[in-house]
PDB file of C-alpha atoms in Angstrom:
ATOM      1  CA  MET A   1      36.326 -56.786 -86.695  1.00 45.00           C
ATOM      2  CA  THR A   2      36.707 -59.816 -88.869  1.00 47.00           C
ATOM      3  CA  GLY A   3      35.452 -63.136 -87.654  1.00 50.00           C
ATOM      4  CA  VAL A   4      37.365 -65.939 -86.114  1.00 52.00           C
ATOM      5  CA  LEU A   5      37.239 -67.932 -89.347  1.00 58.00           C
ATOM      6  CA  ALA A   6      39.559 -65.470 -91.062  1.00 71.00           C
ATOM      7  CA  VAL A   7      42.413 -66.341 -88.693  1.00 77.00           C
ATOM      8  CA  THR A   8      45.030 -68.566 -90.260  1.00 84.00           C
ATOM      9  CA  VAL A   9      46.122 -71.655 -88.400  1.00 86.00           C
ATOM     10  CA  PRO A  10      49.791 -70.664 -87.779  1.00 86.00           C
ATOM     11  CA  ASP A  11      48.787 -67.303 -86.356  1.00 87.00           C
ATOM     12  CA  LEU A  12      46.199 -68.893 -84.122  1.00 89.00           C
ATOM     13  CA  ALA A  13      48.599 -71.593 -82.934  1.00 91.00           C
ATOM     14  CA  THR A  14      51.288 -69.014 -82.180  1.00 91.00           C
ATOM     15  CA  PHE A  15      48.879 -66.853 -80.245  1.00 92.00           C
ATOM     16  CA  VAL A  16      47.446 -69.749 -78.250  1.00 93.00           C
ATOM     17  CA  VAL A  17      50.825 -71.253 -77.354  1.00 94.00           C
ATOM     18  CA  ALA A  18      52.476 -67.931 -76.504  1.00 94.00           C
ATOM     19  CA  GLY A  19      49.427 -66.756 -74.583  1.00 94.00           C
ATOM     20  CA  ALA A  20      49.326 -69.957 -72.560  1.00 95.00           C
ATOM     21  CA  VAL A  21      53.027 -69.626 -71.772  1.00 95.00           C
ATOM     22  CA  VAL A  22      52.549 -65.996 -70.728  1.00 95.00           C
ATOM     23  CA  LEU A  23      49.599 -66.651 -68.447  1.00 95.00           C
ATOM     24  CA  ALA A  24      50.935 -69.851 -66.890  1.00 95.00           C
ATOM     25  CA  SER A  25      54.323 -68.275 -66.216  1.00 95.00           C
ATOM     26  CA  ALA A  26      52.738 -65.132 -64.798  1.00 95.00           C
ATOM     27  CA  ILE A  27      50.758 -67.267 -62.363  1.00 94.00           C
ATOM     28  CA  GLY A  28      54.016 -69.068 -61.575  1.00 94.00           C
ATOM     29  CA  VAL A  29      55.684 -65.741 -60.742  1.00 93.00           C
ATOM     30  CA  VAL A  30      52.944 -64.971 -58.248  1.00 92.00           C
ATOM     31  CA  VAL A  31      52.592 -68.370 -56.557  1.00 91.00           C
ATOM     32  CA  ALA A  32      56.220 -69.548 -56.498  1.00 89.00           C
ATOM     33  CA  ARG A  33      57.569 -69.816 -52.970  1.00 85.00           C
ATOM     34  CA  ASN A  34      61.193 -69.265 -53.925  1.00 86.00           C
ATOM     35  CA  PRO A  35      62.079 -65.856 -55.431  1.00 87.00           C
ATOM     36  CA  VAL A  36      64.567 -67.561 -57.757  1.00 90.00           C
ATOM     37  CA  HIS A  37      61.735 -69.599 -59.251  1.00 91.00           C
ATOM     38  CA  SER A  38      59.711 -66.416 -59.589  1.00 92.00           C
ATOM     39  CA  ALA A  39      62.550 -64.804 -61.546  1.00 92.00           C
ATOM     40  CA  LEU A  40      62.804 -67.806 -63.878  1.00 93.00           C
ATOM     41  CA  PHE A  41      59.033 -67.787 -64.451  1.00 94.00           C
ATOM     42  CA  LEU A  42      59.400 -64.087 -65.219  1.00 94.00           C
ATOM     43  CA  VAL A  43      61.890 -64.957 -67.971  1.00 94.00           C
ATOM     44  CA  ALA A  44      59.348 -67.332 -69.523  1.00 94.00           C
ATOM     45  CA  THR A  45      56.671 -64.647 -69.374  1.00 95.00           C
ATOM     46  CA  LEU A  46      58.934 -62.116 -71.063  1.00 94.00           C
ATOM     47  CA  PHE A  47      59.784 -64.571 -73.832  1.00 94.00           C
ATOM     48  CA  GLY A  48      56.108 -65.218 -74.423  1.00 95.00           C
ATOM     49  CA  VAL A  49      55.419 -61.501 -74.660  1.00 95.00           C
ATOM     50  CA  ALA A  50      58.333 -61.205 -77.107  1.00 94.00           C
ATOM     51  CA  VAL A  51      56.755 -63.908 -79.288  1.00 94.00           C
ATOM     52  CA  LEU A  52      53.492 -61.976 -79.244  1.00 93.00           C
ATOM     53  CA  PHE A  53      55.442 -58.851 -80.292  1.00 93.00           C
ATOM     54  CA  VAL A  54      56.865 -60.721 -83.290  1.00 91.00           C
ATOM     55  CA  GLU A  55      53.393 -61.944 -84.136  1.00 90.00           C
ATOM     56  CA  GLN A  56      52.252 -58.321 -84.287  1.00 89.00           C
ATOM     57  CA  GLN A  57      55.062 -57.102 -86.576  1.00 86.00           C
ATOM     58  CA  ALA A  58      57.072 -55.460 -83.791  1.00 88.00           C
ATOM     59  CA  GLU A  59      60.308 -57.350 -84.407  1.00 88.00           C
ATOM     60  CA  PHE A  60      62.639 -54.701 -83.025  1.00 90.00           C
ATOM     61  CA  LEU A  61      60.738 -54.464 -79.782  1.00 91.00           C
ATOM     62  CA  ALA A  62      60.779 -58.233 -79.441  1.00 92.00           C
ATOM     63  CA  ALA A  63      64.564 -58.233 -79.743  1.00 92.00           C
ATOM     64  CA  VAL A  64      64.861 -55.366 -77.267  1.00 91.00           C
ATOM     65  CA  GLN A  65      62.476 -57.167 -74.926  1.00 91.00           C
ATOM     66  CA  VAL A  66      64.654 -60.258 -74.874  1.00 93.00           C
ATOM     67  CA  ILE A  67      67.923 -58.345 -74.582  1.00 92.00           C
ATOM     68  CA  VAL A  68      66.903 -55.739 -72.017  1.00 89.00           C
ATOM     69  CA  TYR A  69      64.331 -57.593 -69.939  1.00 87.00           C
ATOM     70  CA  ALA A  70      65.439 -61.202 -70.035  1.00 85.00           C
ATOM     71  CA  GLY A  71      69.090 -60.367 -70.473  1.00 87.00           C
ATOM     72  CA  ALA A  72      69.599 -57.476 -68.100  1.00 89.00           C
ATOM     73  CA  ILE A  73      66.699 -56.893 -65.749  1.00 91.00           C
ATOM     74  CA  VAL A  74      66.114 -60.504 -64.728  1.00 91.00           C
ATOM     75  CA  VAL A  75      69.843 -61.012 -64.286  1.00 91.00           C
ATOM     76  CA  LEU A  76      69.819 -57.984 -62.003  1.00 90.00           C
ATOM     77  CA  PHE A  77      66.947 -59.510 -60.038  1.00 90.00           C
ATOM     78  CA  LEU A  78      68.784 -62.805 -59.699  1.00 90.00           C
ATOM     79  CA  PHE A  79      71.938 -60.980 -58.682  1.00 89.00           C
ATOM     80  CA  VAL A  80      70.142 -59.155 -55.896  1.00 88.00           C
ATOM     81  CA  ILE A  81      68.415 -62.374 -54.763  1.00 86.00           C
ATOM     82  CA  MET A  82      71.756 -64.163 -54.547  1.00 86.00           C
ATOM     83  CA  LEU A  83      73.461 -61.173 -52.926  1.00 84.00           C
ATOM     84  CA  LEU A  84      70.879 -60.703 -50.212  1.00 80.00           C
ATOM     85  CA  GLY A  85      70.038 -64.338 -49.668  1.00 72.00           C
ATOM     86  CA  VAL A  86      66.344 -63.618 -49.375  1.00 62.00           C
ATOM     87  CA  ASP A  87      65.205 -66.975 -50.710  1.00 56.00           C
ATOM     88  CA  ARG A  88      63.493 -67.723 -47.421  1.00 62.00           C
ATOM     89  CA  PRO A  89      59.786 -68.450 -47.136  1.00 60.00           C
ATOM     90  CA  GLU A  90      57.742 -65.424 -46.237  1.00 62.00           C
ATOM     91  CA  GLY A  91      55.403 -65.410 -43.295  1.00 59.00           C
ATOM     92  CA  LEU A  92      51.906 -65.414 -44.668  1.00 59.00           C
ATOM     93  CA  ALA A  93      50.358 -66.660 -41.442  1.00 60.00           C
ATOM     94  CA  ARG A  94      49.207 -63.284 -40.201  1.00 61.00           C
ATOM     95  CA  ASP A  95      47.880 -60.291 -42.040  1.00 62.00           C
ATOM     96  CA  PRO A  96      49.228 -56.918 -40.961  1.00 65.00           C
ATOM     97  CA  LEU A  97      45.977 -55.420 -42.173  1.00 69.00           C
ATOM     98  CA  ARG A  98      42.845 -57.261 -41.244  1.00 72.00           C
ATOM     99  CA  GLY A  99      41.400 -59.119 -44.218  1.00 76.00           C
ATOM    100  CA  GLN A 100      44.101 -57.942 -46.581  1.00 78.00           C
ATOM    101  CA  ARG A 101      44.205 -61.014 -48.772  1.00 81.00           C
ATOM    102  CA  PRO A 102      40.463 -61.455 -49.436  1.00 85.00           C
ATOM    103  CA  LEU A 103      40.202 -57.726 -49.989  1.00 86.00           C
ATOM    104  CA  GLY A 104      43.112 -57.845 -52.433  1.00 86.00           C
ATOM    105  CA  ALA A 105      41.552 -60.711 -54.387  1.00 87.00           C
ATOM    106  CA  VAL A 106      38.237 -58.865 -54.618  1.00 90.00           C
ATOM    107  CA  LEU A 107      40.047 -55.717 -55.737  1.00 90.00           C
ATOM    108  CA  VAL A 108      41.870 -57.632 -58.480  1.00 90.00           C
ATOM    109  CA  LEU A 109      38.663 -59.200 -59.784  1.00 91.00           C
ATOM    110  CA  VAL A 110      36.887 -55.829 -59.782  1.00 91.00           C
ATOM    111  CA  SER A 111      39.748 -54.180 -61.669  1.00 88.00           C
ATOM    112  CA  LEU A 112      39.835 -57.022 -64.221  1.00 88.00           C
ATOM    113  CA  ALA A 113      36.105 -56.686 -64.836  1.00 89.00           C
ATOM    114  CA  GLU A 114      36.551 -52.949 -65.158  1.00 86.00           C
ATOM    115  CA  ILE A 115      39.342 -53.264 -67.711  1.00 84.00           C
ATOM    116  CA  LEU A 116      37.367 -55.770 -69.771  1.00 83.00           C
ATOM    117  CA  ALA A 117      34.298 -53.536 -69.638  1.00 83.00           C
ATOM    118  CA  LEU A 118      36.352 -50.536 -70.733  1.00 79.00           C
ATOM    119  CA  ALA A 119      37.792 -52.542 -73.627  1.00 71.00           C
ATOM    120  CA  ARG A 120      34.309 -52.852 -75.094  1.00 73.00           C
ATOM    121  CA  LEU A 121      33.920 -49.107 -75.398  1.00 72.00           C
ATOM    122  CA  HIS A 122      34.992 -47.117 -78.415  1.00 65.00           C
ATOM    123  CA  TRP A 123      37.630 -44.534 -77.779  1.00 62.00           C
ATOM    124  CA  ALA A 124      38.252 -41.411 -79.776  1.00 56.00           C
ATOM    125  CA  THR A 125      41.466 -42.347 -81.543  1.00 57.00           C
ATOM    126  CA  GLY A 126      42.409 -40.053 -84.353  1.00 57.00           C
ATOM    127  CA  HIS A 127      45.015 -40.993 -86.877  1.00 56.00           C
ATOM    128  CA  GLY A 128      48.491 -40.422 -85.558  1.00 54.00           C
ATOM    129  CA  THR A 129      51.202 -38.500 -87.249  1.00 55.00           C
ATOM    130  CA  ALA A 130      54.058 -40.867 -86.548  1.00 57.00           C
ATOM    131  CA  GLY A 131      53.749 -42.885 -89.742  1.00 61.00           C
ATOM    132  CA  SER A 132      52.840 -46.464 -90.443  1.00 63.00           C
ATOM    133  CA  THR A 133      54.315 -49.490 -88.757  1.00 61.00           C
ATOM    134  CA  GLY A 134      56.292 -50.255 -91.876  1.00 60.00           C
ATOM    135  CA  GLY A 135      54.942 -53.711 -92.611  1.00 56.00           C
ATOM    136  CA  ALA A 136      56.864 -56.908 -92.258  1.00 49.00           C
ATOM    137  CA  SER A 137      60.258 -55.733 -93.501  1.00 50.00           C
ATOM    138  CA  GLY A 138      60.617 -52.105 -92.530  1.00 64.00           C
ATOM    139  CA  ASN A 139      59.666 -52.150 -88.865  1.00 80.00           C
ATOM    140  CA  VAL A 140      63.096 -51.139 -87.601  1.00 86.00           C
ATOM    141  CA  ALA A 141      63.361 -48.382 -90.182  1.00 87.00           C
ATOM    142  CA  ALA A 142      59.904 -47.029 -89.378  1.00 87.00           C
ATOM    143  CA  LEU A 143      60.541 -47.101 -85.642  1.00 88.00           C
ATOM    144  CA  GLY A 144      63.958 -45.497 -85.994  1.00 88.00           C
ATOM    145  CA  ARG A 145      62.644 -42.777 -88.262  1.00 88.00           C
ATOM    146  CA  SER A 146      59.892 -42.008 -85.788  1.00 89.00           C
ATOM    147  CA  VAL A 147      62.164 -42.006 -82.738  1.00 89.00           C
ATOM    148  CA  PHE A 148      64.776 -39.759 -84.319  1.00 91.00           C
ATOM    149  CA  THR A 149      62.378 -37.257 -85.872  1.00 90.00           C
ATOM    150  CA  ALA A 150      59.026 -36.917 -84.141  1.00 89.00           C
ATOM    151  CA  TYR A 151      60.163 -38.165 -80.748  1.00 91.00           C
ATOM    152  CA  LEU A 152      63.725 -36.849 -80.711  1.00 93.00           C
ATOM    153  CA  LEU A 153      63.339 -34.677 -77.597  1.00 94.00           C
ATOM    154  CA  PRO A 154      61.833 -37.436 -75.397  1.00 92.00           C
ATOM    155  CA  PHE A 155      64.535 -39.758 -76.664  1.00 92.00           C
ATOM    156  CA  GLU A 156      67.237 -37.339 -75.574  1.00 93.00           C
ATOM    157  CA  ILE A 157      65.550 -36.838 -72.214  1.00 94.00           C
ATOM    158  CA  THR A 158      65.687 -40.580 -71.595  1.00 93.00           C
ATOM    159  CA  SER A 159      69.465 -40.408 -71.730  1.00 93.00           C
ATOM    160  CA  ALA A 160      69.380 -37.940 -68.835  1.00 94.00           C
ATOM    161  CA  LEU A 161      66.979 -40.277 -67.046  1.00 94.00           C
ATOM    162  CA  LEU A 162      69.354 -43.195 -67.417  1.00 93.00           C
ATOM    163  CA  ILE A 163      72.289 -41.142 -66.147  1.00 94.00           C
ATOM    164  CA  ILE A 164      70.252 -40.059 -63.129  1.00 94.00           C
ATOM    165  CA  ALA A 165      69.282 -43.684 -62.474  1.00 93.00           C
ATOM    166  CA  VAL A 166      72.901 -44.816 -62.639  1.00 92.00           C
ATOM    167  CA  VAL A 167      74.030 -42.087 -60.258  1.00 93.00           C
ATOM    168  CA  GLY A 168      71.152 -42.846 -57.909  1.00 91.00           C
ATOM    169  CA  ALA A 169      71.935 -46.549 -57.874  1.00 90.00           C
ATOM    170  CA  VAL A 170      75.597 -45.877 -57.127  1.00 89.00           C
ATOM    171  CA  VAL A 171      74.707 -43.502 -54.298  1.00 90.00           C
ATOM    172  CA  LEU A 172      72.192 -45.934 -52.825  1.00 86.00           C
ATOM    173  CA  ALA A 173      74.365 -49.018 -53.004  1.00 79.00           C
ATOM    174  CA  ARG A 174      77.599 -47.330 -51.992  1.00 80.00           C
ATOM    175  CA  ARG A 175      79.073 -48.513 -48.744  1.00 74.00           C
ATOM    176  CA  PRO A 176      79.519 -45.544 -46.406  1.00 70.00           C
ATOM    177  CA  HIS A 177      83.020 -44.319 -45.708  1.00 65.00           C
ATOM    178  CA  ARG A 178      84.931 -45.547 -42.707  1.00 59.00           C
ATOM    179  CA  VAL A 179      84.809 -42.086 -41.187  1.00 53.00           C
ATOM    180  CA  SER A 180      81.071 -41.848 -41.365  1.00 52.00           C
ATOM    181  CA  GLN A 181      80.521 -45.460 -40.467  1.00 50.00           C
ATOM    182  CA  GLN A 182      80.379 -44.604 -36.763  1.00 53.00           C
ATOM    183  CA  GLN A 183      77.633 -42.132 -37.456  1.00 53.00           C
ATOM    184  CA  TYR A 184      75.761 -44.768 -39.368  1.00 53.00           C
ATOM    185  CA  GLY A 185      76.242 -47.213 -36.561  1.00 53.00           C
ATOM    186  CA  ALA A 186      74.915 -44.729 -34.011  1.00 53.00           C
ATOM    187  CA  ARG A 187      71.913 -44.058 -36.191  1.00 52.00           C
ATOM    188  CA  ASP A 188      71.348 -47.745 -36.573  1.00 54.00           C
ATOM    189  CA  GLU A 189      71.331 -48.293 -32.840  1.00 55.00           C
ATOM    190  CA  ARG A 190      68.972 -45.398 -32.364  1.00 53.00           C
ATOM    191  CA  MET A 191      66.664 -46.915 -34.943  1.00 55.00           C
ATOM    192  CA  VAL A 192      66.783 -50.235 -33.153  1.00 55.00           C
ATOM    193  CA  ALA A 193      66.015 -48.540 -29.841  1.00 56.00           C
ATOM    194  CA  THR A 194      63.031 -46.798 -31.391  1.00 55.00           C
ATOM    195  CA  GLU A 195      61.939 -50.120 -32.755  1.00 53.00           C
ATOM    196  CA  ARG A 196      62.137 -51.825 -29.394  1.00 55.00           C
ATOM    197  CA  SER A 197      60.320 -49.062 -27.549  1.00 55.00           C
ATOM    198  CA  GLY A 198      57.663 -48.948 -30.239  1.00 49.00           C
ATOM    199  CA  THR A 199      54.966 -51.439 -30.937  1.00 46.00           C
ATOM    200  CA  GLY A 200      57.439 -54.296 -31.165  1.00 42.00           C
ATOM    201  CA  ARG A 201      55.193 -56.054 -33.651  1.00 44.00           C
ATOM    202  CA  SER A 202      57.983 -57.137 -35.933  1.00 44.00           C
ATOM    203  CA  GLY A 203      59.665 -60.334 -34.959  1.00 43.00           C
ATOM    204  CA  THR A 204      62.845 -59.827 -36.907  1.00 45.00           C
ATOM    205  CA  GLU A 205      66.066 -59.002 -35.231  1.00 43.00           C
ATOM    206  CA  PRO A 206      68.041 -55.978 -36.408  1.00 46.00           C
ATOM    207  CA  SER A 207      70.893 -56.645 -38.727  1.00 43.00           C
ATOM    208  CA  GLY A 208      74.216 -56.976 -37.054  1.00 43.00           C
ATOM    209  CA  THR A 209      77.610 -56.973 -38.540  1.00 42.00           C
ATOM    210  CA  GLY A 210      76.974 -60.061 -40.601  1.00 42.00           C
ATOM    211  CA  ARG A 211      75.259 -58.228 -43.440  1.00 42.00           C
ATOM    212  CA  SER A 212      77.831 -55.560 -43.879  1.00 42.00           C
ATOM    213  CA  GLY A 213      80.490 -58.119 -44.587  1.00 40.00           C
ATOM    214  CA  THR A 214      78.858 -59.271 -47.819  1.00 37.00           C
TER     215      THR A 214
ATOM    216  CA  MET B   1      44.681 -62.725 -91.415  1.00 53.00           C
ATOM    217  CA  SER B   2      46.154 -62.453 -88.001  1.00 75.00           C
ATOM    218  CA  VAL B   3      44.472 -62.972 -84.653  1.00 80.00           C
ATOM    219  CA  PRO B   4      41.979 -60.184 -83.787  1.00 82.00           C
ATOM    220  CA  GLY B   5      43.365 -57.418 -81.629  1.00 81.00           C
ATOM    221  CA  ALA B   6      40.652 -57.888 -79.007  1.00 83.00           C
ATOM    222  CA  TRP B   7      42.141 -61.229 -78.051  1.00 86.00           C
ATOM    223  CA  TYR B   8      45.473 -59.589 -77.364  1.00 90.00           C
ATOM    224  CA  LEU B   9      43.769 -56.911 -75.295  1.00 88.00           C
ATOM    225  CA  ILE B  10      41.975 -59.517 -73.195  1.00 89.00           C
ATOM    226  CA  LEU B  11      45.243 -61.393 -72.716  1.00 92.00           C
ATOM    227  CA  ALA B  12      46.958 -58.177 -71.642  1.00 93.00           C
ATOM    228  CA  ALA B  13      44.142 -57.389 -69.206  1.00 92.00           C
ATOM    229  CA  VAL B  14      44.431 -60.822 -67.610  1.00 93.00           C
ATOM    230  CA  LEU B  15      48.212 -60.478 -67.420  1.00 94.00           C
ATOM    231  CA  PHE B  16      47.838 -57.085 -65.752  1.00 93.00           C
ATOM    232  CA  SER B  17      45.418 -58.550 -63.230  1.00 93.00           C
ATOM    233  CA  ILE B  18      47.799 -61.369 -62.375  1.00 94.00           C
ATOM    234  CA  GLY B  19      50.531 -58.819 -61.768  1.00 94.00           C
ATOM    235  CA  ALA B  20      48.215 -56.706 -59.623  1.00 93.00           C
ATOM    236  CA  ALA B  21      47.213 -59.783 -57.630  1.00 92.00           C
ATOM    237  CA  GLY B  22      50.843 -60.602 -56.952  1.00 91.00           C
ATOM    238  CA  MET B  23      51.503 -57.016 -55.936  1.00 90.00           C
ATOM    239  CA  LEU B  24      48.633 -57.077 -53.453  1.00 88.00           C
ATOM    240  CA  LEU B  25      48.989 -60.599 -52.082  1.00 86.00           C
ATOM    241  CA  ARG B  26      52.728 -61.249 -51.835  1.00 84.00           C
ATOM    242  CA  ARG B  27      54.991 -59.896 -49.106  1.00 81.00           C
ATOM    243  CA  ASN B  28      58.430 -60.525 -50.535  1.00 83.00           C
ATOM    244  CA  MET B  29      59.630 -57.223 -51.936  1.00 84.00           C
ATOM    245  CA  LEU B  30      61.527 -58.748 -54.844  1.00 87.00           C
ATOM    246  CA  VAL B  31      58.502 -60.763 -55.965  1.00 89.00           C
ATOM    247  CA  MET B  32      56.352 -57.642 -55.659  1.00 90.00           C
ATOM    248  CA  PHE B  33      58.864 -55.881 -57.867  1.00 90.00           C
ATOM    249  CA  MET B  34      58.638 -58.670 -60.445  1.00 92.00           C
ATOM    250  CA  CYS B  35      54.873 -58.269 -60.419  1.00 94.00           C
ATOM    251  CA  VAL B  36      55.355 -54.611 -61.320  1.00 94.00           C
ATOM    252  CA  GLU B  37      57.316 -55.842 -64.345  1.00 93.00           C
ATOM    253  CA  LEU B  38      54.386 -58.108 -65.237  1.00 94.00           C
ATOM    254  CA  MET B  39      52.038 -55.141 -65.206  1.00 94.00           C
ATOM    255  CA  LEU B  40      54.434 -53.093 -67.327  1.00 94.00           C
ATOM    256  CA  ASN B  41      54.574 -55.931 -69.848  1.00 95.00           C
ATOM    257  CA  ALA B  42      50.791 -56.068 -69.999  1.00 95.00           C
ATOM    258  CA  ALA B  43      50.745 -52.359 -70.793  1.00 94.00           C
ATOM    259  CA  ASN B  44      53.425 -52.897 -73.447  1.00 94.00           C
ATOM    260  CA  LEU B  45      51.371 -55.644 -75.052  1.00 94.00           C
ATOM    261  CA  THR B  46      48.390 -53.302 -75.169  1.00 92.00           C
ATOM    262  CA  PHE B  47      50.497 -50.588 -76.796  1.00 93.00           C
ATOM    263  CA  VAL B  48      51.802 -52.940 -79.481  1.00 92.00           C
ATOM    264  CA  THR B  49      48.324 -54.313 -80.132  1.00 91.00           C
ATOM    265  CA  TYR B  50      46.864 -50.858 -80.681  1.00 88.00           C
ATOM    266  CA  SER B  51      49.877 -49.972 -82.806  1.00 89.00           C
ATOM    267  CA  ARG B  52      49.018 -52.851 -85.122  1.00 88.00           C
ATOM    268  CA  MET B  53      45.267 -52.202 -85.066  1.00 85.00           C
ATOM    269  CA  LEU B  54      45.638 -48.514 -85.894  1.00 83.00           C
ATOM    270  CA  GLY B  55      48.605 -48.949 -88.238  1.00 83.00           C
ATOM    271  CA  ASP B  56      50.564 -46.328 -86.303  1.00 84.00           C
ATOM    272  CA  VAL B  57      54.129 -46.762 -85.098  1.00 87.00           C
ATOM    273  CA  ALA B  58      53.650 -44.338 -82.178  1.00 88.00           C
ATOM    274  CA  GLY B  59      52.503 -47.177 -79.956  1.00 89.00           C
ATOM    275  CA  GLN B  60      55.761 -48.985 -80.503  1.00 90.00           C
ATOM    276  CA  VAL B  61      57.668 -45.794 -79.688  1.00 92.00           C
ATOM    277  CA  ALA B  62      55.740 -45.664 -76.411  1.00 92.00           C
ATOM    278  CA  VAL B  63      56.825 -49.235 -75.654  1.00 93.00           C
ATOM    279  CA  PHE B  64      60.397 -48.177 -76.377  1.00 92.00           C
ATOM    280  CA  PHE B  65      60.182 -45.463 -73.738  1.00 93.00           C
ATOM    281  CA  VAL B  66      58.434 -47.772 -71.280  1.00 93.00           C
ATOM    282  CA  LEU B  67      61.375 -50.170 -71.615  1.00 92.00           C
ATOM    283  CA  ILE B  68      63.831 -47.397 -70.801  1.00 92.00           C
ATOM    284  CA  VAL B  69      61.825 -46.208 -67.809  1.00 93.00           C
ATOM    285  CA  ALA B  70      61.466 -49.803 -66.587  1.00 92.00           C
ATOM    286  CA  ALA B  71      65.217 -50.304 -66.736  1.00 91.00           C
ATOM    287  CA  ALA B  72      65.828 -47.117 -64.736  1.00 93.00           C
ATOM    288  CA  GLU B  73      63.106 -48.078 -62.266  1.00 92.00           C
ATOM    289  CA  VAL B  74      64.583 -51.522 -61.689  1.00 92.00           C
ATOM    290  CA  VAL B  75      68.057 -50.117 -61.120  1.00 91.00           C
ATOM    291  CA  VAL B  76      66.925 -47.566 -58.551  1.00 92.00           C
ATOM    292  CA  GLY B  77      64.412 -49.898 -56.908  1.00 90.00           C
ATOM    293  CA  LEU B  78      66.881 -52.702 -56.450  1.00 89.00           C
ATOM    294  CA  GLY B  79      69.387 -50.175 -55.111  1.00 88.00           C
ATOM    295  CA  ILE B  80      66.819 -49.121 -52.508  1.00 86.00           C
ATOM    296  CA  ILE B  81      66.130 -52.760 -51.625  1.00 85.00           C
ATOM    297  CA  VAL B  82      69.837 -53.480 -51.212  1.00 85.00           C
ATOM    298  CA  ALA B  83      70.233 -50.399 -49.008  1.00 83.00           C
ATOM    299  CA  LEU B  84      67.251 -51.479 -46.898  1.00 81.00           C
ATOM    300  CA  PHE B  85      68.491 -55.035 -46.507  1.00 80.00           C
ATOM    301  CA  ARG B  86      71.865 -53.751 -45.425  1.00 78.00           C
ATOM    302  CA  ARG B  87      70.184 -52.142 -42.417  1.00 74.00           C
ATOM    303  CA  ARG B  88      67.640 -54.814 -41.599  1.00 69.00           C
ATOM    304  CA  SER B  89      67.488 -58.488 -42.376  1.00 64.00           C
ATOM    305  CA  GLY B  90      63.738 -58.664 -42.849  1.00 61.00           C
ATOM    306  CA  ALA B  91      62.538 -60.445 -45.943  1.00 58.00           C
ATOM    307  CA  THR B  92      59.096 -58.912 -46.318  1.00 69.00           C
ATOM    308  CA  ALA B  93      57.674 -55.481 -46.956  1.00 71.00           C
ATOM    309  CA  ASP B  94      55.910 -55.441 -43.590  1.00 70.00           C
ATOM    310  CA  ASP B  95      59.204 -55.372 -41.749  1.00 68.00           C
ATOM    311  CA  PHE B  96      59.793 -51.859 -42.993  1.00 70.00           C
ATOM    312  CA  HIS B  97      56.774 -50.300 -41.332  1.00 70.00           C
ATOM    313  CA  ILE B  98      59.243 -48.055 -39.517  1.00 69.00           C
ATOM    314  CA  LEU B  99      59.479 -46.100 -42.788  1.00 69.00           C
ATOM    315  CA  LYS B 100      55.942 -44.825 -42.579  1.00 68.00           C
ATOM    316  CA  GLY B 101      55.698 -41.162 -41.754  1.00 63.00           C
TER     317      GLY B 101
END
């Protein structure tokens, strides 16, 4: 690996600025009280990652990152937040599992140390067969050639995956028919009764008719 | 000469850890879901970094597929969350302990 002195100033500045944006925004996603703020911090993180993609000659992926992630996925998140109205503070006063938060922090630090230790090892990485990255100008062409030749079958399978996801989302979010609504209501009451006769640990009231009107 | 790939890998590792911390420490299901996206982005950054270091476009193809799977995952996951919130008005993952087997 070449030394630090070989790094040009624009590359270094881009990396430092984009990396700082990525890390600061990621911390913002985790610590923000309001889920809407978390979603907006997520947009900043995704933009920073897109800048780092451009810096590493992956221009097409940077464009896809901005369009798909920042343009579609985050909008979907915001839509669900607005639809459900869940921008309420969460109750962090009690832990459902004893010592969950300190244990989680320790687990994160251990996993970070493990990843960094693994990064120092040398892995057996043979030369791939998918072709070069195409340099500064031909990235899209190289990626397209690879997707539509060597990886054609996985690419076709992803179309089936997307269709399945669309059908699943429609089935999940579909409001039940009026005929079967009574069945759903009966099941709901039975669930509530089970809840009340159970441990009764949860302090939330079951949803009434107010939610179904939205 | 561009920035060494090891720096990108360290950045991706830290980003992954932040996402894992949010997944373990937060209770709001939507924020936990966003933290999953953070971890996926860290993995994507690692893929692109190795793609540049090894001069092989296969890493970028992997990122392409990760993006597709992430989109499908978000659609189905948010559908599940909407279906859950339609039943119950709880805001946190602990309110759904009735789902455990």
